[in-house]
PDB file of C-alpha atoms and ligand atoms in Angstrom:
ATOM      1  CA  UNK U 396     -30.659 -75.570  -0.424  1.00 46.00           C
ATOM      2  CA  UNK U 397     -28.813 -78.637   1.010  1.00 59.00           C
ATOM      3  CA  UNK U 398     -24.880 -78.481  -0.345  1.00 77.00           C
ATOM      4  CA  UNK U 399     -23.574 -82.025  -1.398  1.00 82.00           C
ATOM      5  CA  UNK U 400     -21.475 -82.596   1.926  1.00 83.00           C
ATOM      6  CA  UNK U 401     -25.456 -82.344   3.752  1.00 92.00           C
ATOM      7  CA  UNK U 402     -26.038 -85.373   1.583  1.00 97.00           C
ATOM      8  CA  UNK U 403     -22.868 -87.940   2.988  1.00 98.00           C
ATOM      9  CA  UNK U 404     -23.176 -89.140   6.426  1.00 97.00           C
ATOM     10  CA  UNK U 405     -20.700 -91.526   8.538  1.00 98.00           C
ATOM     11  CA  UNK U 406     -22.318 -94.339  10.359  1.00 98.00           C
ATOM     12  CA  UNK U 407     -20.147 -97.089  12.642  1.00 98.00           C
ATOM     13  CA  UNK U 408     -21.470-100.089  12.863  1.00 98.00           C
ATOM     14  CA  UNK U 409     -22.533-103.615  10.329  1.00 98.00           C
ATOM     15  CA  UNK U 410     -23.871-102.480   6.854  1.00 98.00           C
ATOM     16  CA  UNK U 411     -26.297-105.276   6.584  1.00 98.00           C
ATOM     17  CA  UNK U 412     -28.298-103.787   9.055  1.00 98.00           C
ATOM     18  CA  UNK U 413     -29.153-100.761   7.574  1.00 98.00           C
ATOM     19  CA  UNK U 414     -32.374 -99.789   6.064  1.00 98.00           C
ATOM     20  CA  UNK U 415     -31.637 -97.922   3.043  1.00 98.00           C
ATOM     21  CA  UNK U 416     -32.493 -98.459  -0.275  1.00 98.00           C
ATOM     22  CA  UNK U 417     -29.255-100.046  -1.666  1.00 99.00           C
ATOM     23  CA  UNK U 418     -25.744-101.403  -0.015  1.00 98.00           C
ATOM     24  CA  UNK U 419     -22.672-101.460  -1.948  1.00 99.00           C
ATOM     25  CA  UNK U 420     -20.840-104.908  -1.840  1.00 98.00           C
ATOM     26  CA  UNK U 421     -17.289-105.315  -1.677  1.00 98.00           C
ATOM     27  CA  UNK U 422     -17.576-107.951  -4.125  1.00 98.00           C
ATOM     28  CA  UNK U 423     -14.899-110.490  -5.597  1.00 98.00           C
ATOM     29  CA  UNK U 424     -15.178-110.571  -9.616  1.00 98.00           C
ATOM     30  CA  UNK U 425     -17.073-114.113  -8.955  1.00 98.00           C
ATOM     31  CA  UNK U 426     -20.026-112.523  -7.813  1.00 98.00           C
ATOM     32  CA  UNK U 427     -20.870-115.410  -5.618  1.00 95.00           C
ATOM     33  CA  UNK U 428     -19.554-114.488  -2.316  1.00 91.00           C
ATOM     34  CA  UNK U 429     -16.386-114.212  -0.009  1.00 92.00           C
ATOM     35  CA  UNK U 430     -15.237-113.533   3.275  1.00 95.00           C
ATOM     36  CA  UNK U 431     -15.479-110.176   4.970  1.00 97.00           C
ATOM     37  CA  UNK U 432     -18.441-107.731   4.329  1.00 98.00           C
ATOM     38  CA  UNK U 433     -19.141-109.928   1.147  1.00 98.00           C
ATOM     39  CA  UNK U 434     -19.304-112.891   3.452  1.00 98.00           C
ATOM     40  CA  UNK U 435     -21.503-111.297   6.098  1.00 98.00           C
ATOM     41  CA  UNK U 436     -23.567-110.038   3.464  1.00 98.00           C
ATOM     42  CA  UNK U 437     -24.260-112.974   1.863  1.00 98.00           C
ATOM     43  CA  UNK U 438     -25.254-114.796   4.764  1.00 98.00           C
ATOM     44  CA  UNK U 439     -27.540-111.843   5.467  1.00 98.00           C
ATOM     45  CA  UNK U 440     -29.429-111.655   2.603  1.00 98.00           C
ATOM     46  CA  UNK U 441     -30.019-115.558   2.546  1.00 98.00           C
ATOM     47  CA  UNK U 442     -29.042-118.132  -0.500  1.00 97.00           C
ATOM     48  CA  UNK U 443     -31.283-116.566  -2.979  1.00 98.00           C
ATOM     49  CA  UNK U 444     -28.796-114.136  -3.734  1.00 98.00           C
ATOM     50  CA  UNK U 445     -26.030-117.095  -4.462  1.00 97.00           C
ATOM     51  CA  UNK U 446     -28.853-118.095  -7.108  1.00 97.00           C
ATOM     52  CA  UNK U 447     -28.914-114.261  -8.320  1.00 98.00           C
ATOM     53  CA  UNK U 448     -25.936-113.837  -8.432  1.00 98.00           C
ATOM     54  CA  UNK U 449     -24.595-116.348 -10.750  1.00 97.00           C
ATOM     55  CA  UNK U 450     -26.909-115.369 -13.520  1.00 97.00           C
ATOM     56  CA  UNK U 451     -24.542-112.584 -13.718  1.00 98.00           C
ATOM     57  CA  UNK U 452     -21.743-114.068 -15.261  1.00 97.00           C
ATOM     58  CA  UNK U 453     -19.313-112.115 -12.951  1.00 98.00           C
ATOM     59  CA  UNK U 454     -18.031-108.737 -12.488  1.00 98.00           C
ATOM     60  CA  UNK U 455     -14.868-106.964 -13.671  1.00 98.00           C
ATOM     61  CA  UNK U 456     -12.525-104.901 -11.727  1.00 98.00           C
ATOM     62  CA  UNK U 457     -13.595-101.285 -11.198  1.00 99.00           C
ATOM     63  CA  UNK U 458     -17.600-102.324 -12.240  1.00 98.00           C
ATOM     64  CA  UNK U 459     -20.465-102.668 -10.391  1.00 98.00           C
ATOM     65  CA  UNK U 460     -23.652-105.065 -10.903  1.00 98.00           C
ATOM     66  CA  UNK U 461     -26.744-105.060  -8.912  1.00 98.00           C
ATOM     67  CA  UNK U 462     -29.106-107.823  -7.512  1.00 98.00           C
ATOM     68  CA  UNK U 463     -32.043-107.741  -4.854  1.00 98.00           C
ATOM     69  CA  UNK U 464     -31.606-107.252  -1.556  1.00 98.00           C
ATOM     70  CA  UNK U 465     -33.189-110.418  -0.574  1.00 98.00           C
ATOM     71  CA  UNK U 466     -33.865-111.130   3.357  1.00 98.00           C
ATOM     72  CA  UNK U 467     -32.186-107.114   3.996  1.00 98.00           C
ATOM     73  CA  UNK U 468     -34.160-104.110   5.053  1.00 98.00           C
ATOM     74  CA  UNK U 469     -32.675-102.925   2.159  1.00 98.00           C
ATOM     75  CA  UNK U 470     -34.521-103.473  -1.569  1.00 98.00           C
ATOM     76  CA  UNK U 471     -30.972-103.912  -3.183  1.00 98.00           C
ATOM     77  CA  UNK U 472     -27.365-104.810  -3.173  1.00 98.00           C
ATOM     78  CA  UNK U 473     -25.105-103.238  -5.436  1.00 99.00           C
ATOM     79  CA  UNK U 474     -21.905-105.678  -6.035  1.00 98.00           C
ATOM     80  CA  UNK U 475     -18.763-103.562  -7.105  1.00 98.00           C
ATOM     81  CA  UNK U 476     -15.211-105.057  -7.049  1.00 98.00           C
ATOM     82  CA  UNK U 477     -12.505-102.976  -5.984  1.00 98.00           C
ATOM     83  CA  UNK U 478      -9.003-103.151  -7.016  1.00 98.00           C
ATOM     84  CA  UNK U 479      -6.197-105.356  -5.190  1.00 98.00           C
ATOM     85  CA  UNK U 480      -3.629-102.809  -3.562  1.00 98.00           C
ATOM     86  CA  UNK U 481      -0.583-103.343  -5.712  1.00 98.00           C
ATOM     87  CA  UNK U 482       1.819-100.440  -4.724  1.00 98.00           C
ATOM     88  CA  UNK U 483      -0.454 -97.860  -6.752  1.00 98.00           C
ATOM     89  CA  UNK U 484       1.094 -98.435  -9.962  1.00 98.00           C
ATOM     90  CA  UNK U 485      -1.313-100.327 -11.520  1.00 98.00           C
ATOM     91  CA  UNK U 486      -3.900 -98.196 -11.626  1.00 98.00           C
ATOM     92  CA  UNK U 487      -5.562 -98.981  -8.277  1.00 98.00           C
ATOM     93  CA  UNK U 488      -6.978 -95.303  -7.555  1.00 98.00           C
ATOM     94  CA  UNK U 489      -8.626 -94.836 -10.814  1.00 98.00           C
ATOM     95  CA  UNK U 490     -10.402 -98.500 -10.612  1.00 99.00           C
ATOM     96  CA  UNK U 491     -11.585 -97.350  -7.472  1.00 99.00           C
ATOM     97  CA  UNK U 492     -12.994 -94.365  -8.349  1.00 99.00           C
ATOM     98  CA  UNK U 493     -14.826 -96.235 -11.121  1.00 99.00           C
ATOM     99  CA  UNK U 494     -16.214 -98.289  -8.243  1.00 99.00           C
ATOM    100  CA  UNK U 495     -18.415 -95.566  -6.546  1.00 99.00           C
ATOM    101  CA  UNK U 496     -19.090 -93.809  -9.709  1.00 98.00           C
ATOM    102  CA  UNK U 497     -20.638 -97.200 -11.339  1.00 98.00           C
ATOM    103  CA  UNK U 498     -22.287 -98.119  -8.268  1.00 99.00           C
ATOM    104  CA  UNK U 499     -23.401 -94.665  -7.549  1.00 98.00           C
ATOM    105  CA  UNK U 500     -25.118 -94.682 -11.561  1.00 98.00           C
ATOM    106  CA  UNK U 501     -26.480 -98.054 -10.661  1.00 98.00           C
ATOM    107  CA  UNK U 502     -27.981 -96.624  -7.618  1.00 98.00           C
ATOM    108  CA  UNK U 503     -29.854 -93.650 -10.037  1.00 98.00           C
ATOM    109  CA  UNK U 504     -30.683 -95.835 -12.374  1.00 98.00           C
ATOM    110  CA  UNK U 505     -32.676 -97.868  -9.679  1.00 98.00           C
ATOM    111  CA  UNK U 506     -34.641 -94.414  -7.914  1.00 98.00           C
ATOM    112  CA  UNK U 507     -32.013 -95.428  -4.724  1.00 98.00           C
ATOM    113  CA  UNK U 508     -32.918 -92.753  -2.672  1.00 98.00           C
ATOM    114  CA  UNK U 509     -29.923 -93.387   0.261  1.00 98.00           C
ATOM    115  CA  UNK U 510     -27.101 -95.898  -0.607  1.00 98.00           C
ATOM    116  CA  UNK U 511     -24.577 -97.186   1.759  1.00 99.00           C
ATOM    117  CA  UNK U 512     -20.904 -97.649   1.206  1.00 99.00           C
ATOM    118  CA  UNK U 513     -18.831-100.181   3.257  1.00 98.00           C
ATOM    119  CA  UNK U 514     -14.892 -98.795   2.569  1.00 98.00           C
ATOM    120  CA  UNK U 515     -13.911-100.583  -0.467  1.00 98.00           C
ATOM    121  CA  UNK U 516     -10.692-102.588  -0.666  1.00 98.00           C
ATOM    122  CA  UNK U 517      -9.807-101.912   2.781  1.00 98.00           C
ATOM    123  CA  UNK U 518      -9.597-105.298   4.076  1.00 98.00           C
ATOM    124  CA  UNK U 519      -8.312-107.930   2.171  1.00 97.00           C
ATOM    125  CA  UNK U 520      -7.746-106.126  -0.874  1.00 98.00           C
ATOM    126  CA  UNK U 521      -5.002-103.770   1.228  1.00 98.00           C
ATOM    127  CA  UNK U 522      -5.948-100.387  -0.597  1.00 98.00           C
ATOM    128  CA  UNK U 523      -4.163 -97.871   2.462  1.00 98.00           C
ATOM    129  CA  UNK U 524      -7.080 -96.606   4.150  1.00 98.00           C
ATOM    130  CA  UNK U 525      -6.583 -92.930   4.321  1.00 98.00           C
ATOM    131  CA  UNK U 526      -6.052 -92.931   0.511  1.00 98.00           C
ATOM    132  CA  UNK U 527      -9.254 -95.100  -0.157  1.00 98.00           C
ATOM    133  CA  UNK U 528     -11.260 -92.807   1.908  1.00 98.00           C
ATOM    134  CA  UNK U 529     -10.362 -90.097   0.564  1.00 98.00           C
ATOM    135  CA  UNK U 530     -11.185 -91.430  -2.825  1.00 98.00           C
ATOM    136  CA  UNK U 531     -14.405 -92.219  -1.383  1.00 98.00           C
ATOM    137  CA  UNK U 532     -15.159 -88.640  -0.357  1.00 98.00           C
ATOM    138  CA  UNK U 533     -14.170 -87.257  -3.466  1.00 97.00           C
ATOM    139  CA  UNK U 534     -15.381 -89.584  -6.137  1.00 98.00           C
ATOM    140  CA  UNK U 535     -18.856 -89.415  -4.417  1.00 98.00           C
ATOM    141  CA  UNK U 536     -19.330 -85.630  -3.835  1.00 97.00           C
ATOM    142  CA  UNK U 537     -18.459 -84.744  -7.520  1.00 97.00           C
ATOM    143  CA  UNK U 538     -21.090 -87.025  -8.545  1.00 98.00           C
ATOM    144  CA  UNK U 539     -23.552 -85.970  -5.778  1.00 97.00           C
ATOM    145  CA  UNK U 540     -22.935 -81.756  -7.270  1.00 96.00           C
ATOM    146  CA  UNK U 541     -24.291 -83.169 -10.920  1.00 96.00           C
ATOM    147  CA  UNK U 542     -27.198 -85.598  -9.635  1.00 97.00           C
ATOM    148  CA  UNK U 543     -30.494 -84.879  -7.615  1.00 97.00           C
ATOM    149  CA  UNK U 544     -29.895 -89.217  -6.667  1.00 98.00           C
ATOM    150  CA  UNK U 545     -28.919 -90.837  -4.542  1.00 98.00           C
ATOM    151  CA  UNK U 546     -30.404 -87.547  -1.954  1.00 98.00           C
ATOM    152  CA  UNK U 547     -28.439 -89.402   0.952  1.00 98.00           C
ATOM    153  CA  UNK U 548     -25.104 -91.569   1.007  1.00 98.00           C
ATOM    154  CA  UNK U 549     -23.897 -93.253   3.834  1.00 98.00           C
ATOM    155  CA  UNK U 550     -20.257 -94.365   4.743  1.00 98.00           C
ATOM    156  CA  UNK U 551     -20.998 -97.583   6.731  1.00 98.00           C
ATOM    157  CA  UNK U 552     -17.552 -98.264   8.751  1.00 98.00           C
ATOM    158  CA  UNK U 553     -16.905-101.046  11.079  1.00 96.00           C
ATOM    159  CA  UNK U 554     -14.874 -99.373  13.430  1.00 97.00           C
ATOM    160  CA  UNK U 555     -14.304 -95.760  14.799  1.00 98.00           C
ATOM    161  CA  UNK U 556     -10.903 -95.205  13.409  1.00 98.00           C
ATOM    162  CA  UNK U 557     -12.318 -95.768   9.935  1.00 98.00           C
ATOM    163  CA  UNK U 558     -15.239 -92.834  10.685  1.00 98.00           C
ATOM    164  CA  UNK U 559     -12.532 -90.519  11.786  1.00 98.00           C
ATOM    165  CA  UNK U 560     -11.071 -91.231   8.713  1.00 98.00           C
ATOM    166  CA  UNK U 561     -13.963 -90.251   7.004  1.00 98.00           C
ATOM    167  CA  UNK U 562     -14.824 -87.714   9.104  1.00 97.00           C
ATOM    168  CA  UNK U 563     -11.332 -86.108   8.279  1.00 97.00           C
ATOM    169  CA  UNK U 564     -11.454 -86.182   4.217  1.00 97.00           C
ATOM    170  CA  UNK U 565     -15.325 -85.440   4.585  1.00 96.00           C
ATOM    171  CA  UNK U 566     -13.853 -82.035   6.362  1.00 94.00           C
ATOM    172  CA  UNK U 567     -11.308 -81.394   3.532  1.00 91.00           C
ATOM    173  CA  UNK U 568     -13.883 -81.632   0.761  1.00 85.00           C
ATOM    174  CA  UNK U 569     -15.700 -78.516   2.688  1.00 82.00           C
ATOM    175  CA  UNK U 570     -12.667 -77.128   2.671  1.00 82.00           C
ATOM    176  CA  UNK U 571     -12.118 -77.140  -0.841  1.00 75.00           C
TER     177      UNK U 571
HETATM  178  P1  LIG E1826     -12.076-105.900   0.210  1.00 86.89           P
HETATM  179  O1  LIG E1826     -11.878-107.295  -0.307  1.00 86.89           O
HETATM  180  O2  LIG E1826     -12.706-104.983  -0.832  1.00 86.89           O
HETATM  181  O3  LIG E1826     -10.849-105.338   0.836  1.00 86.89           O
HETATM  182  P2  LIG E1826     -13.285-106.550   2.840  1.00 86.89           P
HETATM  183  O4  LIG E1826     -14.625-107.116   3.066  1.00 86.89           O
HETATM  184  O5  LIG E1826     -12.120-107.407   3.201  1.00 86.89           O
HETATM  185  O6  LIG E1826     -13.244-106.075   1.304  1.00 86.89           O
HETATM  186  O7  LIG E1826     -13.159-105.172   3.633  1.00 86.89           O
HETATM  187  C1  LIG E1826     -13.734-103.973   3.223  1.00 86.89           C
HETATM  188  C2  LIG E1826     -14.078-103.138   4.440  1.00 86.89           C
HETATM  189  O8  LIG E1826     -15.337-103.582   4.963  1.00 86.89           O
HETATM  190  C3  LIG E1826     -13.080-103.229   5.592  1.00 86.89           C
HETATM  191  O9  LIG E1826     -12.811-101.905   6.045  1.00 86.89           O
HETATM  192  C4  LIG E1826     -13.831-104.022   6.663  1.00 86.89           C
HETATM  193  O10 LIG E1826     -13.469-103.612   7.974  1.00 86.89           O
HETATM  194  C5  LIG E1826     -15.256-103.638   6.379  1.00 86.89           C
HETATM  195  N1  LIG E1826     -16.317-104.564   6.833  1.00 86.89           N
HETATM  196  C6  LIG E1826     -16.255-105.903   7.048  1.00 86.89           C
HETATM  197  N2  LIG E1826     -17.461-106.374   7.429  1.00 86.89           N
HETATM  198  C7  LIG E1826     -18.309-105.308   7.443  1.00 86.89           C
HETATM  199  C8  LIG E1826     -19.690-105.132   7.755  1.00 86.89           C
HETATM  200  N3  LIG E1826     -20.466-106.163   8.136  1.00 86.89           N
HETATM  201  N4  LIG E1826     -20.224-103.878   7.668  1.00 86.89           N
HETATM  202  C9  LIG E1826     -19.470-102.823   7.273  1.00 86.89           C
HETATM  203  N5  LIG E1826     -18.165-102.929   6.960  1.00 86.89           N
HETATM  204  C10 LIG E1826     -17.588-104.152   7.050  1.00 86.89           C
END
């Protein structure tokens, strides 16, 4: 029987290149595009998803929406906004918990077999990495131990520092 850490794997490289069912967004509550993995997503995908995406009246903090996946390998995108780093007092860790559980429920909800995960509110939303990653980890293998789906989830991070990262809290969820 595969254990839930079997089921998380840590890729380098650009999540719009990945063939997998869905890919998480690191959305903006606008929903119609921004700069960083948003941005390169967007221009992946094409302008159809501009035209999706405003249907969708937005997204709140912490939620997740999803759309198709447009000119990507992969059938959809999952748009989740992630909290703006504020010091941790404001409730930052819990919104982005809520971000992988709603996009992970999303993701069942769809028959996603494999999602992928760019590392939420790590760029211009300032969320200190090693925390967010760790939320990452966590938040996604309790919900892996209660659900058959998503069967694989990948951590897609743009540079090697960020894998070890992940690599590291991926490690202390084994561990505990
Ligand atoms: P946020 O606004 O949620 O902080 P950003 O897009 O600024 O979102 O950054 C989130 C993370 O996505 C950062 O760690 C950044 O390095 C990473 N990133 C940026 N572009 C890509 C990409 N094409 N593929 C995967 N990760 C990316």
């Amino acid at each position: 029987m595969s254990t839930t850490h079997d089921r998380i794997r840590i890729h380098t490289g650009d999540i719009t290149k990945l063939d997998v069912d869905a890919i998480v967004n690191a959305a903006n509550t606008s929903l119609l595009g921004g700069g960083g993995v948003d941005g390169a997503i967007h221009r992946a995908a094409g302008r159809e998803l501009e035209f999706e995406c405003r249907m969708l009246n937005g997204c709140k903090v912490g939620d997740a929406k999803i759309t198709k996946g447009y000119n990507l390998q992969a059938r959809h995108i999952i748009h989740t906004v992630g909290p703006v780093w504020q010091g941790g007092g404001k409730g930052e860790a819990e919104l982005l918990a809520s971000c992988y559980r709603r996009s992970l429920e999303l993701a069942v909800a769809n028959d996603c077999r494999s999602v992928s995960f760019p590392a939420i509110s790590t760029g211009v939303y300032r969320y200190p990495k090693d925390q967010a990653v760790h939320i990452a980890i966590k938040t996604t293998g309790h919900f892996l131990e209660s659900s058959a789906l998503p069967e694989i989830v990948v951590f897609c991070c743009f540079d090697e520092p960020m894998a070890e990262l992940y690599r590291r809290a991926l490690s202390d969820l084994q561990e505990s």
